[in-house]
Every structure is written in structure tokens, then in C-alpha cells.
Amino acid sequence: MSVIIGVDGGATKTVATVVAEDGSVLSVGTAVGSNPLVWSDTAFDNIRSACDAALTIAQTDWEDVAFAFIGMAGIDEPNSNSHKLAFSQLQSRLPVPFELDNDGFVAHAGALVGSDGVVVVAGTGAIAIGIVNGKRVRVDGMGHWFGDEGSATWIALQALRAAARAQDGRGETTKLAEILPKVLMVNSLRDAATLLAIGDLTKFELAMLATTVAKVAGEGDEVAQKILRDAVSLLAESAVTAAKRLDDTSLPISFTGGVFRLTPQMPQLFREAVLERLSEAKIFEPKLPPHLGAALLAAKRVGWRVNDNWLDKLAETGRQWGYFDLGAGLVEVLPRLLSEQRNPASMLLDQLDVEAILTLINDEDHKVAPAVRQEIPAIAQAVRWAVRGLSRGGRLIYVGAGTSGRLGIMDAAECPPTFGTPPDWVIGIIAGGPQAVFRAVEGAEDDMEAGREEMRKLNVGENDVVVGLSVSGRTPFVIAAMDEARRRGAKTVAITVNRDAPIAAVADVVIAPVVGPEIVAGSTRMKAGTAQKLILNMISTATMVRLGRVRSNLMIDLRTWSVKLRERAKRIVAQLAGVTIAEAEQALEANNWEVRKAIAWLQKGKQE
């Protein structure tokens, strides 16, 4: 069977689809963003990762792929330097013929099903693409520092400016001045400015603020409402400019992207803003999302018969896979979860000898660390929130069921002895309660009310970070707990291997390494569990390092509860204070065996 792949590589998410020759969408796979300006070389790995996930779910492989069409944010038109560099990077990663273009181009193809016209794309960034008779123009798409006007990032920056003006008394009063610092988990707008200056307030996090602006606008805040009106006005300006540059103001105009779904009014506000500038304009709802636009372009490149029936099939089957709301994000369960697929490498598992079984398991385990590495930007966001939250009196809370819950409890339990943290800094919650750590509790993972009640008992609030662990991404206990936590203002993080499962709808950030099917189908305690363990290690360790609980690479807040740990404490003090083991032991005994205090005591003695 011959198939094609269409890819929409945005700044925050990459969506790949596999489509059959009759137009049927066989699968959708996703990864984190693939804008090289944001993700560097990882962007190209993320393209491959999304394609691999889509092929695995479709139960096919690269040998069946006739062609791929890829749209990437941050890539200029063909023959530009950025395009040439990106093309060369993808050549070493994709084993099939492909074509590469800006992500605005595939969005254009989707919105107008390949016809001429103008399409405005407004998500994390913003760009307008106009095409007529082969001629093509681009408006904006200049990046958030002095372009991308009307994008989610632009909206966030305007909101921060408006909040700062209000705080100083230079501008109108707005709730944004009070709410934005809380959403960013900082004490003040000046702290937010500091985070921006040191690069600890990412473009992803900035774009997330647009939803806060929309919420405040919906509550009647006039400043927030004006920011949204100004955004659509600028997007309309880009659309009209593109049409005029093409010398055809009768061209159809369409739109796509998350900004147009911030509020139900955004599409109508855009229409009105376009018509104010161009009264004869014809404005249409987008027909297909960008990843299906990319698939349409791929189908045309290989000469498939693309007619109305083909397009109807593409749209019909595409809806079944989600990502068809043209901006708001997937909330439906994928029909086939990646974690439930059978692994082709282990079809004859029961016929292998012991050494062969172990070799096969080890071969599969080698795929885990590279898959986790691709999720580092998302993991880093979770760490940033955990550091800010714990600094403000909040907590890092793991919630899971079964193996996932046990892994969370284990990581939480290790933090006090390793980093000297209070027991309520990092908390592990498992469906079914403490007894579920040792023995499965029937039906516990399906109890949604129990998940919500756990968050209520902890009085979860805006300084907390709740990490939901669910390999399938559909565990009711975990999803309900995260939903309750989010409602209470906490930041929510999902750790799963199925990026687009229901857990994504209640997560502020999703960490989803593509580890592939398990050796024993569905036994997610294996590669998926290993990936979760690695990620939890990364989150807790990096958080504690940033909070000053590690000096150099040594545990200066180590709890000395055993002979082994006391011996370790002596070595740590000796190395950091530059003294002998005997002197280190003396200092520890004089300071109740507290490593940090012993080091300070010795250093003070040297100064005197």
C-alpha cells in the first residue's frame, strides 16, 4: 500500500498525518515544536519523531511512503539560506523523497484546499500568505521581537506592557496587572521582566498567556478586550496587504490558528476588520487544518487523483483523528493509541531463547533515552514552574495510578534524604491510596471523584505544580485530579507516551517521549515506565539544583540517616571545605551532622 505524509511543524507542536491513495487519513502523530529558531537541531528530530509516531499508529513503515510534504515554522521560501539548511538537515533524517516549505504554505493549502487566495495563520507566531497564478507573497512572519503582529506571543507581550503601564499609573487600570504575575508564578511584573531578560520566560510560556488575556477580556476587562481587537485588526491588515500586493482584492481570504479560537468572537472580529479595509472582500472559514493541507500538497506531487470525492474522504476521516478544529487543539481519544500497538520486532517472542529475549528487550530499551532527550524543552518548562512554585511556598505533586503512581511516590520519597527537603515539598499521590503501592486496588484508577478529592485535601493552589503520570493518557483518576488542580490555578504537566490522549486537554504542557510499542504489547511498565522514571529524575534533580540544594555536583543537604550516608557526608564536607576526613567528621558532629552547616562552620573558622 502506498501512502503519503503531510507535516505541519509549528513553533510549539508538530503534527504529521499518514494518508492513503483514496484520501483516507490512516493516522496522526505528533511531537513538540519544530521551528529551528526555537528548537535548534532538535526541530528536525521532532519532524522525524512525529512521522515515526504516525507510521507506527497506521501500522505501516517508511518503505510504503511515496512522498512527504513538510511545512516548518522559521523556514523561508525555497532557495533561501534557511530553507537550504533545513532541507539538508532533513535529508539525513527522512528516508523518502520530500518537499519543504514554510508552515504558512501548508496552512494556506489546507484552508483553501489548494486554491488561490490569502490565508492568515495566527498561532504562536503570525504570517499571511497570498498566492495567485503561481505568484506568492508573504506578509509578516518576522518573529516576535519586531513582527508576528496579532499572534499569541504578540498578545502576551502587549498584555505585559499594558499591565506595567497600569501598575505605574501611566495606563488604564486592568486586572492583567494582578493576574499575569500569578499565572507566571512570580511575585511581580519586575520579576517577569527579569525572567525575560535571562531567557527563563520562554516563547512557549509567553504564547500561553494569550489564553489568560482572553479569559480576562471575557470577564469585561476593557484593556484586555482592546488587545484582542488590536490583534485581529493587525491580522486583517496583513491579509489585505497581501491581496493588494497580488493586485487582486477579489481573492478569497481565510484564516487559521489558535488565536482565532481564543474567544468565540475572534473570527467575526477578524471579518469585520477585513471588511473595514476592503469592503468587497470574500472571507471563508478554513476547509482543512494545516497538516491535511500538507497531505494534499504531497498527494498532488505524486500525481494522485485529487478530486472532490478525495477531498471529502480526507475531511471525513481527518475529523475522526482530531486536530480538525483548526486551532483549538485535540480533545478526542485517538482510535489507536501508540502505547497499545504490537511491536513487530517481538512477534516471535515466545519462540526465542533466554539470551535472545534479553537482547531484544535491551535493544528496545536503547530507544528510551533518545526519545526522552527530544522532550527536554517540555521537561525544562516543568522544571521552571517547579522552581518558581517551590520558591513561593508551593509544592511539586505527582499523581498516578499503578506503575506510574508508584514511580511518582518513589521519586517524591527520595527527595528528603537526597536533597534535605521538607516532606511536603514533593508529594506522591497514587490511585487507591498507600495500599496500592504494594498491591493493585481494583477500580481505583477509574475513580474520578477520588482524584478530585486528593487535590481538595491538599488544598492545591496557584503556586503548586501537579504532574499527572499516565502512560495511556486516559486514566480517569489522573485526568480528574489534573482538571481540579488546573481549576484551582495550579500548573499542570502530563507525562505520557500518547501526546494527544485526553490528558492533553487538562495539561499546560505535555511531555510525551515516543518510545514505540512494548516488547509485550501494552506492558507499559517496560519502556514507557523507564521513560517516566528518567523524566521524574530530571524534573526533581534539576529543580533541586536550581533551588541551591546541590553545590558543584554534591548533595549539601544530604540527610545522614545511616552509616553509609554519614560516610558520604564526611567526604562531601572534606571536598567542599578542603579539610581532612577527620576534620570533616569533627565539624559534622559539632553541627548535628548537617552537611551545609558543617561546611559553613569550617569556612568561618578559616576566615577567623
Coordinates of C-alpha atoms in Angstrom, one line a residue:
M1 CA 0.0 0.0 0.0
S2 CA 1.4 3.4 -1.0
V3 CA 0.9 6.3 1.4
I4 CA 2.0 9.9 1.7
I5 CA 2.9 12.0 4.8
G6 CA 1.8 15.6 5.5
V7 CA 3.5 17.5 8.3
D8 CA 2.7 20.8 9.9
G9 CA 5.7 21.9 12.0
G10 CA 4.8 24.8 14.2
A11 CA 6.6 26.6 16.9
T12 CA 5.0 24.6 19.8
K13 CA 3.7 21.4 18.2
T14 CA 4.4 19.2 15.2
V15 CA 1.5 17.3 13.6
A16 CA 2.1 14.5 11.0
T17 CA -0.5 12.6 9.1
V18 CA -0.4 9.4 7.0
V19 CA -2.9 9.4 4.1
A20 CA -3.8 6.5 1.7
E21 CA -4.3 6.9 -2.0
D22 CA -8.1 7.2 -1.7
G23 CA -7.8 10.1 0.7
S24 CA -8.3 8.2 3.9
V25 CA -6.4 9.6 6.9
L26 CA -4.8 6.5 8.5
S27 CA -3.2 8.2 11.5
V28 CA -2.0 11.3 13.1
G29 CA 1.3 11.5 15.1
T30 CA 2.6 14.4 17.0
A31 CA 5.8 15.8 18.6
V32 CA 6.8 19.1 20.2
G33 CA 7.6 22.1 18.1
S34 CA 9.9 22.2 15.0
N35 CA 10.8 25.8 14.5
P36 CA 14.7 25.7 14.2
L37 CA 14.8 29.3 15.6
V38 CA 13.3 27.9 18.8
W39 CA 14.4 24.3 19.0
S40 CA 17.7 24.4 17.1
D41 CA 18.7 21.0 15.6
T42 CA 16.1 19.2 17.8
A43 CA 13.5 20.7 15.4
F44 CA 14.5 18.3 12.7
D45 CA 14.4 15.3 15.1
N46 CA 10.9 16.3 16.1
I47 CA 9.8 16.2 12.4
R48 CA 11.1 12.6 12.2
S49 CA 9.6 11.8 15.6
A50 CA 6.1 12.9 14.6
C51 CA 6.3 10.9 11.3
D52 CA 7.5 7.8 13.2
A53 CA 4.6 8.1 15.6
A54 CA 2.1 8.4 12.7
L55 CA 3.6 5.5 10.8
T56 CA 3.5 3.3 13.9
I57 CA -0.1 4.1 14.6
A58 CA -1.0 3.5 11.0
Q59 CA 0.8 0.1 11.2
T60 CA 2.9 0.8 8.2
D61 CA 6.5 1.9 7.7
W62 CA 8.8 4.2 5.7
E63 CA 9.0 1.7 2.8
D64 CA 5.4 2.4 2.0
V65 CA 5.8 6.2 1.9
A66 CA 5.8 7.6 -1.6
F67 CA 6.3 11.2 -0.7
A68 CA 6.2 13.7 2.3
F69 CA 5.4 17.4 2.2
I70 CA 6.6 19.3 5.2
G71 CA 5.8 22.8 6.5
M72 CA 8.1 24.2 9.1
A73 CA 7.9 27.4 11.0
G74 CA 11.0 29.5 10.8
I75 CA 11.8 28.3 7.3
D76 CA 11.7 30.9 4.5
E77 CA 10.7 30.3 0.9
P78 CA 12.6 27.7 -1.2
N79 CA 16.1 28.7 -2.2
S80 CA 16.6 30.9 0.9
N81 CA 19.5 30.1 3.2
S82 CA 17.3 28.9 6.0
H83 CA 15.4 26.6 3.6
K84 CA 18.6 25.1 2.2
L85 CA 19.9 24.5 5.7
A86 CA 16.7 22.9 6.9
F87 CA 16.4 20.8 3.7
S88 CA 19.9 19.4 4.2
Q89 CA 19.2 18.5 7.8
L90 CA 16.0 16.7 6.9
Q91 CA 17.7 14.8 4.1
S92 CA 19.7 12.9 6.7
R93 CA 16.6 12.1 8.7
L94 CA 13.9 11.2 6.2
P95 CA 14.4 8.1 4.0
V96 CA 11.9 9.2 1.4
P97 CA 11.5 12.0 -1.2
F98 CA 10.1 15.1 0.3
E99 CA 9.4 18.8 -0.3
L100 CA 9.9 21.5 2.3
D101 CA 8.2 24.9 2.7
N102 CA 7.2 27.4 5.3
D103 CA 4.4 26.3 7.6
G104 CA 2.2 29.1 6.3
F105 CA 2.2 27.5 2.9
V106 CA 0.7 24.2 4.1
A107 CA -1.8 26.2 6.2
H108 CA -2.8 28.1 3.0
A109 CA -3.2 24.8 1.1
G110 CA -5.4 23.4 3.9
A111 CA -7.6 26.5 4.4
L112 CA -8.3 27.0 0.7
V113 CA -7.9 23.3 -0.3
G114 CA -5.1 24.3 -2.7
S115 CA -6.9 27.2 -4.4
D116 CA -5.6 30.7 -4.9
G117 CA -6.2 33.3 -2.2
V118 CA -4.9 34.8 1.0
V119 CA -4.7 32.9 4.3
V120 CA -3.7 34.4 7.7
V121 CA -2.1 32.0 10.1
A122 CA -2.0 33.2 13.7
G123 CA -0.8 30.9 16.5
T124 CA 2.4 31.3 18.4
G125 CA 3.6 33.5 15.5
A126 CA 1.6 35.1 12.7
I127 CA 2.0 35.3 8.9
A128 CA -0.2 36.0 5.9
I129 CA 0.4 34.0 2.7
G130 CA -1.1 35.1 -0.7
I131 CA -1.0 33.0 -3.8
V132 CA -2.4 33.7 -7.3
N133 CA -1.5 32.2 -10.6
G134 CA 1.7 30.8 -9.1
K135 CA 2.8 34.2 -7.7
R136 CA 3.3 34.2 -4.0
V137 CA 3.7 36.9 -1.4
R138 CA 4.3 36.8 2.3
V139 CA 3.4 39.4 4.9
D140 CA 4.9 39.5 8.4
G141 CA 6.2 36.3 9.9
M142 CA 9.1 38.3 11.2
G143 CA 9.4 36.8 14.7
H144 CA 8.1 38.1 18.0
W145 CA 10.7 40.7 18.6
F146 CA 9.5 43.1 15.9
G147 CA 6.9 41.1 14.0
D148 CA 4.3 38.4 14.3
E149 CA 1.8 41.1 14.9
G150 CA -1.5 39.7 16.2
S151 CA 0.0 36.4 17.2
A152 CA -0.4 34.8 20.6
T153 CA 3.1 35.9 21.5
W154 CA 2.3 39.5 20.4
I155 CA -0.9 39.4 22.5
A156 CA 1.1 38.3 25.6
L157 CA 3.7 41.0 25.2
Q158 CA 1.0 43.7 24.7
A159 CA -0.7 42.4 27.9
L160 CA 2.6 42.6 29.9
R161 CA 3.2 46.2 28.6
A162 CA -0.4 47.2 29.5
A163 CA 0.0 45.6 32.9
A164 CA 3.2 47.5 33.6
R165 CA 1.6 50.8 32.5
A166 CA -1.3 50.2 34.8
Q167 CA 0.9 49.4 37.7
D168 CA 2.9 52.6 37.2
G169 CA -0.2 54.7 36.8
R170 CA 0.7 55.5 33.2
G171 CA -2.1 53.5 31.7
E172 CA -5.7 52.3 32.2
T173 CA -6.4 50.1 35.2
T174 CA -6.6 46.4 34.2
K175 CA -6.9 43.1 36.0
L176 CA -3.9 41.9 34.0
A177 CA -1.5 43.7 36.4
E178 CA -2.7 41.4 39.2
I179 CA -3.3 38.2 37.3
L180 CA -0.3 37.9 34.9
P181 CA 2.4 37.6 37.7
K182 CA 0.3 34.9 39.3
V183 CA 0.0 33.0 36.0
L184 CA 3.7 33.2 35.5
M185 CA 4.3 32.1 39.1
V186 CA 6.3 35.2 40.1
N187 CA 5.9 37.9 42.7
S188 CA 5.7 40.9 40.5
L189 CA 5.9 42.2 36.9
R190 CA 9.5 43.2 37.5
D191 CA 10.2 39.5 38.3
A192 CA 8.6 38.6 35.0
A193 CA 10.9 41.2 33.2
T194 CA 13.9 39.6 34.9
L195 CA 12.8 36.1 33.6
L196 CA 12.5 37.6 30.1
A197 CA 16.0 39.1 30.3
I198 CA 17.7 35.9 31.4
G199 CA 15.7 33.8 28.9
D200 CA 13.8 31.9 31.6
L201 CA 10.4 33.1 30.2
T202 CA 10.1 31.0 27.0
K203 CA 8.2 31.8 23.8
F204 CA 6.0 28.8 24.6
E205 CA 5.1 30.3 28.0
L206 CA 4.5 33.7 26.5
A207 CA 2.1 32.3 24.0
M208 CA 0.2 30.5 26.7
L209 CA -0.5 33.9 28.3
A210 CA -2.8 34.7 25.4
T211 CA -5.4 32.4 26.9
T212 CA -5.2 34.4 30.1
V213 CA -5.8 37.6 28.2
A214 CA -8.8 36.1 26.5
K215 CA -10.2 35.0 29.9
V216 CA -9.7 38.4 31.4
A217 CA -11.3 40.0 28.3
G218 CA -14.3 37.7 28.7
E219 CA -14.7 39.0 32.3
G220 CA -15.2 42.5 30.9
D221 CA -11.7 44.0 31.3
E222 CA -11.5 46.8 28.7
V223 CA -7.8 46.7 28.3
A224 CA -7.7 43.0 27.6
Q225 CA -10.6 43.4 25.1
K226 CA -8.7 46.2 23.3
I227 CA -5.6 44.0 23.0
L228 CA -7.7 41.3 21.2
R229 CA -9.4 43.8 19.0
D230 CA -6.0 45.3 18.0
A231 CA -4.7 41.7 17.3
V232 CA -7.4 40.9 14.8
S233 CA -7.0 44.4 13.3
L234 CA -3.3 43.7 12.6
L235 CA -4.1 40.3 11.2
A236 CA -6.7 41.8 8.9
E237 CA -4.2 44.4 7.8
S238 CA -1.8 41.6 6.9
A239 CA -4.5 39.9 4.9
V240 CA -5.5 43.0 2.9
T241 CA -1.9 43.9 2.3
A242 CA -1.2 40.5 0.8
A243 CA -4.2 40.8 -1.5
K244 CA -3.2 44.3 -2.7
R245 CA 0.4 43.2 -3.3
L246 CA -1.0 40.5 -5.6
D247 CA -3.1 43.2 -7.4
D248 CA -6.3 41.2 -6.8
T249 CA -8.5 42.4 -4.0
S250 CA -11.3 39.9 -5.0
L251 CA -9.2 36.9 -3.8
P252 CA -10.8 34.7 -1.2
I253 CA -9.4 35.3 2.3
S254 CA -9.3 32.7 5.0
F255 CA -7.7 32.2 8.4
T256 CA -6.4 29.5 10.8
G257 CA -4.6 29.1 14.1
G258 CA -5.2 29.2 17.8
V259 CA -5.6 33.0 18.0
F260 CA -8.9 32.7 16.1
R261 CA -10.2 30.3 18.8
L262 CA -9.2 32.4 21.8
T263 CA -12.8 33.5 22.1
P264 CA -15.9 32.7 20.0
Q265 CA -15.9 36.3 18.8
M266 CA -12.4 36.3 17.2
P267 CA -13.4 35.1 13.7
Q268 CA -16.2 37.6 13.5
L269 CA -14.0 40.4 14.7
F270 CA -11.5 39.4 12.0
R271 CA -14.1 39.5 9.3
E272 CA -15.3 43.0 10.4
A273 CA -11.7 44.3 10.5
V274 CA -11.0 43.0 6.9
L275 CA -14.3 44.5 5.6
E276 CA -13.4 47.9 7.1
R277 CA -10.3 47.9 4.9
L278 CA -11.7 46.0 1.9
S279 CA -15.5 46.2 1.6
E280 CA -15.7 43.7 -1.3
A281 CA -13.6 41.0 0.4
K282 CA -14.8 37.4 0.5
I283 CA -13.9 35.7 3.7
F284 CA -14.2 32.0 4.2
E285 CA -13.9 29.6 7.1
P286 CA -10.8 27.3 6.6
K287 CA -11.6 23.9 4.9
L288 CA -8.8 21.8 6.3
P289 CA -6.2 22.1 9.0
P290 CA -2.5 22.6 8.0
H291 CA -1.4 19.0 8.3
L292 CA -4.0 17.9 5.9
G293 CA -3.1 20.8 3.7
A294 CA 0.4 19.3 3.7
A295 CA -1.0 15.9 2.8
L296 CA -3.0 17.5 -0.1
L297 CA 0.2 19.0 -1.5
A298 CA 2.0 15.7 -1.2
A299 CA -0.8 13.9 -3.0
K300 CA -0.6 16.4 -5.9
R301 CA 3.2 16.0 -6.1
V302 CA 3.0 12.2 -6.6
G303 CA 0.2 12.6 -9.2
W304 CA -2.7 11.1 -7.2
R305 CA -6.2 11.8 -8.5
V306 CA -7.3 14.6 -6.2
N307 CA -10.9 15.4 -6.8
D308 CA -14.0 16.4 -4.7
N309 CA -14.5 12.8 -3.6
W310 CA -10.9 12.5 -2.5
L311 CA -11.1 15.8 -0.6
D312 CA -14.4 14.7 1.1
K313 CA -12.7 11.5 2.2
L314 CA -9.7 13.4 3.5
A315 CA -12.0 15.8 5.5
E316 CA -14.3 13.0 6.8
T317 CA -11.5 10.7 8.0
G318 CA -9.4 13.6 9.2
R319 CA -12.1 14.6 11.7
Q320 CA -12.0 11.2 13.2
W321 CA -8.4 11.7 14.2
G322 CA -8.9 15.1 15.9
Y323 CA -6.9 18.2 15.2
F324 CA -9.7 19.3 13.0
D325 CA -11.0 22.2 15.0
L326 CA -8.5 24.5 13.1
G327 CA -6.8 25.9 16.2
A328 CA -8.2 24.8 19.5
G329 CA -6.3 21.5 19.9
L330 CA -7.3 17.9 20.1
V331 CA -9.6 16.7 22.8
E332 CA -10.8 13.4 21.4
V333 CA -9.2 10.0 22.1
L334 CA -7.2 8.7 19.2
P335 CA -8.8 5.5 17.9
R336 CA -5.4 3.6 18.2
L337 CA -3.0 4.6 21.0
L338 CA 0.7 4.2 20.3
S339 CA 1.2 2.5 23.6
E340 CA -1.2 -0.3 22.7
Q341 CA 0.3 -1.2 19.4
R342 CA 2.1 -4.6 18.8
N343 CA 5.8 -4.4 18.3
P344 CA 6.8 -6.0 15.0
A345 CA 10.3 -6.9 16.5
S346 CA 8.8 -9.2 19.1
M347 CA 6.1 -11.1 17.2
L348 CA 8.1 -14.4 17.7
L349 CA 8.9 -13.5 21.4
D350 CA 7.6 -16.8 22.7
Q351 CA 9.8 -18.8 20.4
L352 CA 13.1 -17.2 21.4
D353 CA 15.7 -18.5 23.9
V354 CA 16.5 -16.6 27.0
E355 CA 19.5 -14.7 25.6
A356 CA 17.6 -13.6 22.6
I357 CA 14.7 -12.4 24.7
L358 CA 17.0 -10.3 26.9
T359 CA 18.9 -8.9 23.9
L360 CA 15.6 -7.9 22.3
I361 CA 14.5 -6.1 25.5
N362 CA 17.8 -4.4 25.8
D363 CA 17.7 -3.3 22.1
E364 CA 14.3 -1.7 22.7
D365 CA 15.5 -0.1 25.9
H366 CA 18.1 1.8 23.9
K367 CA 15.3 3.7 22.2
V368 CA 14.2 5.3 25.5
A369 CA 16.9 7.8 26.3
P370 CA 16.9 9.4 22.8
A371 CA 13.1 9.7 22.9
V372 CA 13.3 11.4 26.3
R373 CA 16.0 13.7 25.0
Q374 CA 13.6 15.1 22.4
E375 CA 11.3 16.2 25.2
I376 CA 13.9 18.3 27.1
P377 CA 12.3 21.6 26.2
A378 CA 8.9 20.5 27.6
I379 CA 10.7 19.0 30.7
A380 CA 12.6 22.3 31.1
Q381 CA 9.3 24.1 31.3
A382 CA 8.1 21.8 34.1
V383 CA 11.3 22.5 36.0
R384 CA 10.9 26.3 35.6
W385 CA 7.4 26.1 37.0
A386 CA 8.6 23.8 39.9
V387 CA 11.4 26.2 40.8
R388 CA 9.1 29.2 40.8
G389 CA 6.4 27.4 42.7
L390 CA 8.6 25.9 45.4
S391 CA 10.2 29.3 45.8
R392 CA 6.8 30.8 46.5
G393 CA 5.8 28.1 49.1
G394 CA 4.2 25.8 46.6
R395 CA 4.7 22.0 46.0
L396 CA 5.6 19.6 43.3
I397 CA 2.8 17.0 43.3
Y398 CA 2.9 13.7 41.3
V399 CA -0.4 11.9 40.6
G400 CA -0.6 8.5 39.0
A401 CA -2.1 5.0 39.1
G402 CA -0.4 1.6 39.1
T403 CA 3.2 1.7 37.9
S404 CA 3.0 5.4 37.1
G405 CA 1.8 6.2 40.6
R406 CA 4.5 4.0 42.2
L407 CA 7.2 5.8 40.2
G408 CA 5.9 9.2 41.4
I409 CA 5.8 8.1 45.0
M410 CA 9.4 6.7 44.7
D411 CA 10.7 10.0 43.3
A412 CA 8.9 12.0 45.9
A413 CA 10.2 9.8 48.7
E414 CA 13.8 10.1 47.6
C415 CA 13.8 14.0 47.7
P416 CA 14.1 14.4 51.5
P417 CA 17.1 12.1 52.0
T418 CA 18.8 13.3 48.9
F419 CA 18.2 17.0 49.0
G420 CA 17.1 17.6 52.6
T421 CA 13.7 18.8 51.5
P422 CA 10.7 19.0 53.9
P423 CA 8.4 16.1 53.3
D424 CA 5.6 18.3 51.9
W425 CA 7.8 19.9 49.1
V426 CA 7.4 16.9 46.8
I427 CA 4.4 14.7 47.2
G428 CA 3.3 11.5 45.5
I429 CA -0.3 10.5 45.1
I430 CA -1.4 7.1 43.9
A431 CA -4.9 6.0 43.0
G432 CA -6.2 3.6 45.7
G433 CA -4.1 5.1 48.4
P434 CA -0.9 3.8 50.2
Q435 CA -2.0 0.2 49.9
A436 CA -1.9 0.5 46.1
V437 CA 1.9 0.9 46.3
F438 CA 2.2 -2.8 47.1
R439 CA -0.9 -4.4 45.6
A440 CA -3.3 -3.3 42.8
V441 CA -6.5 -1.8 44.1
E442 CA -9.3 -2.8 41.8
G443 CA -11.1 0.1 40.1
A444 CA -9.0 2.8 41.8
E445 CA -7.7 4.3 38.6
D446 CA -11.3 4.8 37.3
D447 CA -12.5 6.8 40.3
M448 CA -12.6 10.4 39.1
E449 CA -14.1 11.8 42.3
A450 CA -11.2 10.3 44.3
G451 CA -8.8 12.2 42.1
R452 CA -10.5 15.5 42.6
E453 CA -10.8 14.8 46.4
E454 CA -7.0 14.3 46.6
M455 CA -6.5 17.8 45.2
R456 CA -9.0 19.3 47.6
K457 CA -7.4 17.6 50.6
L458 CA -4.1 19.1 49.6
N459 CA -5.7 22.5 49.0
V460 CA -3.9 22.7 45.7
G461 CA -3.4 26.3 44.6
E462 CA -1.7 28.7 42.2
N463 CA 1.9 28.0 43.5
D464 CA 1.6 24.2 43.0
V465 CA 2.8 22.2 40.0
V466 CA 0.8 19.0 39.5
V467 CA 2.4 16.3 37.3
G468 CA 0.0 13.7 36.0
L469 CA 1.6 10.3 35.2
S470 CA -0.5 8.3 32.7
V471 CA 1.2 6.2 30.0
S472 CA -2.1 5.8 28.1
G473 CA -3.1 9.4 28.8
R474 CA -6.6 8.3 29.6
T475 CA -6.5 7.4 33.3
P476 CA -9.7 8.9 34.8
F477 CA -8.3 9.3 38.4
V478 CA -5.3 11.3 37.0
I479 CA -7.3 13.4 34.5
A480 CA -9.8 14.4 37.1
A481 CA -7.1 15.3 39.6
M482 CA -5.3 17.5 37.0
D483 CA -8.6 19.1 36.0
E484 CA -9.3 20.0 39.6
A485 CA -5.8 21.3 40.1
R486 CA -6.0 23.4 37.0
R487 CA -9.3 24.8 38.1
R488 CA -7.6 25.9 41.3
G489 CA -4.9 27.7 39.4
A490 CA -2.1 25.2 39.6
K491 CA 0.2 24.5 36.7
T492 CA -0.4 21.0 35.2
V493 CA 2.1 18.8 33.4
A494 CA 1.3 15.5 31.7
I495 CA 3.9 12.7 31.4
T496 CA 2.6 10.1 28.9
V497 CA 3.6 8.4 25.6
N498 CA 0.3 9.3 23.8
R499 CA 0.6 13.1 23.3
D500 CA -3.0 13.5 22.1
A501 CA -4.9 11.4 24.5
P502 CA -7.5 13.1 26.8
I503 CA -4.8 14.1 29.4
A504 CA -3.6 16.7 26.9
A505 CA -6.8 18.6 27.4
V506 CA -6.1 19.2 31.1
A507 CA -2.3 19.8 30.8
D508 CA -0.5 23.1 30.4
V509 CA 2.5 21.2 29.0
V510 CA 2.7 17.6 27.7
I511 CA 5.9 15.5 28.0
A512 CA 5.4 12.6 25.6
P513 CA 8.5 10.6 24.5
V514 CA 7.8 8.4 21.6
V515 CA 9.3 5.1 22.8
G516 CA 7.2 2.9 20.5
P517 CA 5.3 -0.3 21.2
E518 CA 6.4 -2.5 24.1
I519 CA 8.1 -5.9 23.7
V520 CA 5.0 -7.4 25.4
A521 CA 2.1 -5.4 23.8
G522 CA 0.6 -3.0 26.4
S523 CA 3.1 -3.8 29.1
T524 CA 3.9 -0.2 29.7
R525 CA 5.9 -0.9 32.9
M526 CA 8.7 -1.5 30.4
K527 CA 9.9 1.2 28.0
A528 CA 7.1 3.7 29.0
G529 CA 7.8 3.2 32.7
T530 CA 11.5 3.6 32.1
A531 CA 10.9 6.8 30.3
Q532 CA 8.7 8.1 33.1
K533 CA 11.4 7.3 35.7
L534 CA 14.0 9.1 33.6
I535 CA 11.8 12.2 33.3
L536 CA 11.0 12.3 37.0
N537 CA 14.7 12.0 37.8
M538 CA 15.3 15.0 35.5
I539 CA 12.5 17.1 36.9
S540 CA 13.3 16.7 40.6
T541 CA 17.1 16.8 40.2
A542 CA 17.2 19.9 38.0
T543 CA 14.6 21.6 40.3
M544 CA 16.7 21.0 43.4
V545 CA 19.9 22.1 41.6
R546 CA 18.2 25.4 40.6
L547 CA 17.0 25.8 44.2
G548 CA 20.6 25.6 45.6
R549 CA 20.2 22.1 47.1
V550 CA 23.4 21.0 45.2
R551 CA 26.8 22.6 45.4
S552 CA 29.1 21.7 42.5
N553 CA 27.7 18.1 42.0
L554 CA 27.5 17.2 45.7
M555 CA 24.5 16.9 48.0
I556 CA 25.0 19.6 50.6
D557 CA 21.6 19.0 52.2
L558 CA 22.0 15.2 52.5
R559 CA 20.2 13.5 55.3
T560 CA 22.7 11.4 57.3
W561 CA 20.4 8.6 58.5
S562 CA 22.7 5.6 58.1
V563 CA 26.4 4.7 58.4
K564 CA 26.7 4.8 54.6
L565 CA 25.2 8.3 54.4
R566 CA 27.4 9.6 57.2
E567 CA 30.5 8.3 55.4
R568 CA 29.3 10.1 52.3
A569 CA 28.7 13.3 54.3
K570 CA 32.3 13.2 55.6
R571 CA 33.6 13.0 52.0
I572 CA 31.3 15.9 50.9
V573 CA 32.4 18.2 53.7
A574 CA 36.1 17.3 53.2
Q575 CA 35.9 18.0 49.5
L576 CA 33.9 21.3 49.7
A577 CA 35.7 22.7 52.8
G578 CA 39.2 21.5 51.8
V579 CA 39.8 19.6 55.0
T580 CA 40.7 16.0 56.1
I581 CA 38.1 13.3 56.7
A582 CA 38.8 13.6 60.4
E583 CA 38.3 17.3 60.4
A584 CA 35.1 16.9 58.4
E585 CA 33.8 14.3 60.9
Q586 CA 34.5 16.7 63.8
A587 CA 32.7 19.5 62.0
L588 CA 29.7 17.3 61.4
E589 CA 29.5 16.2 65.0
A590 CA 29.6 19.8 66.1
N591 CA 26.7 20.6 63.7
N592 CA 24.3 17.8 64.3
W593 CA 25.5 16.0 61.2
E594 CA 24.1 18.7 58.9
V595 CA 26.4 19.0 55.9
R596 CA 25.6 22.6 54.9
K597 CA 26.1 23.8 58.5
A598 CA 29.4 21.9 58.9
I599 CA 30.8 23.4 55.7
A600 CA 29.8 26.9 56.8
W601 CA 31.3 26.3 60.3
L602 CA 34.6 25.2 58.8
Q603 CA 34.8 28.1 56.4
K604 CA 34.0 30.6 59.2
G605 CA 36.8 29.1 61.3
K606 CA 39.3 29.5 58.4
Q607 CA 38.3 33.2 58.0
E608 CA 38.9 33.9 61.7

